PDB file of C-alpha atoms in Angstrom:
ATOM      1  CA  ASN I   1     -48.112   4.863 -28.797  1.00  0.00           C
ATOM      2  CA  LEU I   2     -50.886   2.222 -28.602  1.00  0.00           C
ATOM      3  CA  ASN I   3     -50.867   0.766 -25.247  1.00  0.00           C
ATOM      4  CA  ASP I   4     -51.585  -2.484 -24.586  1.00  0.00           C
ATOM      5  CA  LEU I   5     -52.379  -3.298 -27.543  1.00  0.00           C
ATOM      6  CA  GLU I   6     -53.030  -7.457 -26.974  1.00  0.00           C
ATOM      7  CA  GLY I   7     -54.824  -6.899 -24.125  1.00  0.00           C
ATOM      8  CA  LEU I   8     -55.419  -4.778 -20.507  1.00  0.00           C
ATOM      9  CA  GLY I   9     -52.491  -4.937 -18.123  1.00  0.00           C
ATOM     10  CA  VAL I  10     -50.275  -7.026 -20.803  1.00  0.00           C
ATOM     11  CA  GLY I  11     -47.514  -3.834 -20.217  1.00  0.00           C
ATOM     12  CA  THR I  12     -46.967  -4.078 -24.133  1.00  0.00           C
ATOM     13  CA  ASP I  13     -46.048  -0.665 -26.289  1.00  0.00           C
ATOM     14  CA  ALA I  14     -46.346  -0.379 -29.777  1.00  0.00           C
ATOM     15  CA  PRO I  15     -45.096   3.082 -31.104  1.00  0.00           C
ATOM     16  CA  TYR I  16     -47.324   4.579 -34.556  1.00  0.00           C
ATOM     17  CA  HIS I  17     -46.937   8.011 -36.128  1.00  0.00           C
ATOM     18  CA  SER I  18     -49.627   7.787 -38.874  1.00  0.00           C
ATOM     19  CA  LEU I  19     -53.276   6.171 -39.558  1.00  0.00           C
ATOM     20  CA  PRO I  20     -51.966   3.701 -42.268  1.00  0.00           C
ATOM     21  CA  GLU I  21     -49.380   2.827 -39.056  1.00  0.00           C
ATOM     22  CA  LEU I  22     -52.036   2.616 -36.836  1.00  0.00           C
ATOM     23  CA  GLY I  23     -54.048   0.314 -39.141  1.00  0.00           C
ATOM     24  CA  ALA I  24     -51.050  -2.042 -39.725  1.00  0.00           C
ATOM     25  CA  LEU I  25     -50.741  -2.750 -35.485  1.00  0.00           C
ATOM     26  CA  LEU I  26     -54.660  -3.188 -35.596  1.00  0.00           C
ATOM     27  CA  ALA I  27     -54.549  -6.019 -38.997  1.00  0.00           C
ATOM     28  CA  ASP I  28     -51.626  -7.898 -37.229  1.00  0.00           C
ATOM     29  CA  SER I  29     -52.997  -8.112 -33.556  1.00  0.00           C
ATOM     30  CA  GLN I  30     -54.054 -11.601 -32.160  1.00  0.00           C
ATOM     31  CA  ALA I  31     -56.666  -9.507 -29.705  1.00  0.00           C
ATOM     32  CA  ALA I  32     -58.025  -6.783 -32.556  1.00  0.00           C
ATOM     33  CA  PRO I  33     -60.600  -9.646 -34.501  1.00  0.00           C
ATOM     34  CA  ARG I  34     -61.637 -10.674 -31.063  1.00  0.00           C
ATOM     35  CA  CYS I  35     -61.841  -7.393 -30.256  1.00  0.00           C
ATOM     36  CA  PHE I  36     -63.993  -6.000 -32.852  1.00  0.00           C
ATOM     37  CA  VAL I  37     -66.574  -8.842 -32.842  1.00  0.00           C
ATOM     38  CA  SER I  38     -67.539  -7.883 -29.105  1.00  0.00           C
ATOM     39  CA  GLN I  39     -68.120  -4.461 -30.207  1.00  0.00           C
ATOM     40  CA  LEU I  40     -70.351  -5.394 -32.370  1.00  0.00           C
ATOM     41  CA  TRP I  41     -71.718  -7.759 -30.616  1.00  0.00           C
ATOM     42  CA  GLN I  42     -72.384  -4.587 -27.765  1.00  0.00           C
ATOM     43  CA  PHE I  43     -73.566  -2.608 -30.321  1.00  0.00           C
ATOM     44  CA  ALA I  44     -75.865  -4.929 -32.015  1.00  0.00           C
ATOM     45  CA  LEU I  45     -77.720  -6.551 -28.762  1.00  0.00           C
ATOM     46  CA  GLY I  46     -77.066  -3.286 -27.406  1.00  0.00           C
ATOM     47  CA  ARG I  47     -76.019  -5.100 -24.714  1.00  0.00           C
ATOM     48  CA  ALA I  48     -72.341  -5.747 -23.449  1.00  0.00           C
ATOM     49  CA  ALA I  49     -70.985  -9.793 -23.528  1.00  0.00           C
ATOM     50  CA  ASP I  50     -71.854 -10.378 -19.597  1.00  0.00           C
ATOM     51  CA  GLY I  51     -71.292 -13.921 -18.325  1.00  0.00           C
ATOM     52  CA  ALA I  52     -69.557 -16.640 -19.643  1.00  0.00           C
ATOM     53  CA  ALA I  53     -72.151 -18.448 -21.922  1.00  0.00           C
ATOM     54  CA  ASP I  54     -71.858 -14.687 -24.079  1.00  0.00           C
ATOM     55  CA  ALA I  55     -68.147 -15.002 -23.591  1.00  0.00           C
ATOM     56  CA  CYS I  56     -68.086 -17.831 -25.350  1.00  0.00           C
ATOM     57  CA  HIS I  57     -70.293 -16.713 -28.513  1.00  0.00           C
ATOM     58  CA  VAL I  58     -68.261 -14.159 -28.723  1.00  0.00           C
ATOM     59  CA  ASP I  59     -65.067 -16.666 -29.105  1.00  0.00           C
ATOM     60  CA  GLN I  60     -67.052 -18.288 -31.378  1.00  0.00           C
ATOM     61  CA  LEU I  61     -68.072 -15.860 -33.750  1.00  0.00           C
ATOM     62  CA  ALA I  62     -64.496 -14.035 -33.462  1.00  0.00           C
ATOM     63  CA  ASP I  63     -63.205 -17.855 -34.231  1.00  0.00           C
ATOM     64  CA  ALA I  64     -64.894 -18.321 -37.267  1.00  0.00           C
ATOM     65  CA  PHE I  65     -64.456 -14.480 -38.395  1.00  0.00           C
ATOM     66  CA  VAL I  66     -60.593 -15.035 -38.489  1.00  0.00           C
ATOM     67  CA  ALA I  67     -61.165 -18.388 -39.732  1.00  0.00           C
ATOM     68  CA  ASP I  68     -63.538 -16.206 -43.350  1.00  0.00           C
ATOM     69  CA  GLY I  69     -59.883 -14.109 -43.293  1.00  0.00           C
ATOM     70  CA  GLY I  70     -61.516 -11.107 -41.672  1.00  0.00           C
ATOM     71  CA  ASP I  71     -65.098 -10.906 -44.002  1.00  0.00           C
ATOM     72  CA  ILE I  72     -67.521  -8.512 -42.417  1.00  0.00           C
ATOM     73  CA  ARG I  73     -70.356  -9.499 -44.105  1.00  0.00           C
ATOM     74  CA  ALA I  74     -70.195 -13.563 -42.957  1.00  0.00           C
ATOM     75  CA  LEU I  75     -69.672 -11.993 -39.467  1.00  0.00           C
ATOM     76  CA  LEU I  76     -72.485  -9.424 -39.793  1.00  0.00           C
ATOM     77  CA  VAL I  77     -74.387 -12.767 -41.286  1.00  0.00           C
ATOM     78  CA  ALA I  78     -73.671 -15.283 -38.059  1.00  0.00           C
ATOM     79  CA  LEU I  79     -74.554 -12.305 -36.079  1.00  0.00           C
ATOM     80  CA  VAL I  80     -78.170 -11.801 -36.810  1.00  0.00           C
ATOM     81  CA  ALA I  81     -78.679 -15.684 -37.365  1.00  0.00           C
ATOM     82  CA  HIS I  82     -77.241 -16.119 -33.771  1.00  0.00           C
ATOM     83  CA  PRO I  83     -79.976 -17.692 -31.555  1.00  0.00           C
ATOM     84  CA  ALA I  84     -79.059 -14.502 -28.926  1.00  0.00           C
ATOM     85  CA  PHE I  85     -79.776 -12.005 -31.434  1.00  0.00           C
ATOM     86  CA  VAL I  86     -83.030 -13.581 -32.990  1.00  0.00           C
ATOM     87  CA  THR I  87     -84.466 -14.446 -29.281  1.00  0.00           C
ATOM     88  CA  ARG I  88     -85.829 -11.509 -27.189  1.00  0.00           C
ATOM     89  CA  GLY I  89     -84.617 -12.410 -23.649  1.00  0.00           C
ATOM     90  CA  PRO I  90     -85.848 -11.060 -20.545  1.00  0.00           C
ATOM     91  CA  GLU I  91     -86.615  -7.300 -20.045  1.00  0.00           C
ATOM     92  CA  VAL I  92     -83.140  -5.383 -18.363  1.00  0.00           C
ATOM     93  CA  GLU I  93     -84.038  -2.493 -15.792  1.00  0.00           C
ATOM     94  CA  ARG I  94     -81.397  -0.139 -17.233  1.00  0.00           C
TER      95      ARG I  94
END
């Protein structure tokens, strides 16, 4: 079972028995594209989408990703052209 398919704490339960069924659940999910974009943002920038500004940027990228029919190449181009990617901010202690 896939719990909370549409977001943490929403209490949904989506059973699946194979990888194709899991893929179909994720493909039909309203939350999956934003989750994918958020994870890509975190990987590309080396940090989580912290704060309202980052969340807004991720939402914009996710909306464009959905509007483009899930075109990953277009998403990658949009991400690397984004000011948050091309402009280095202050160093953060890790």
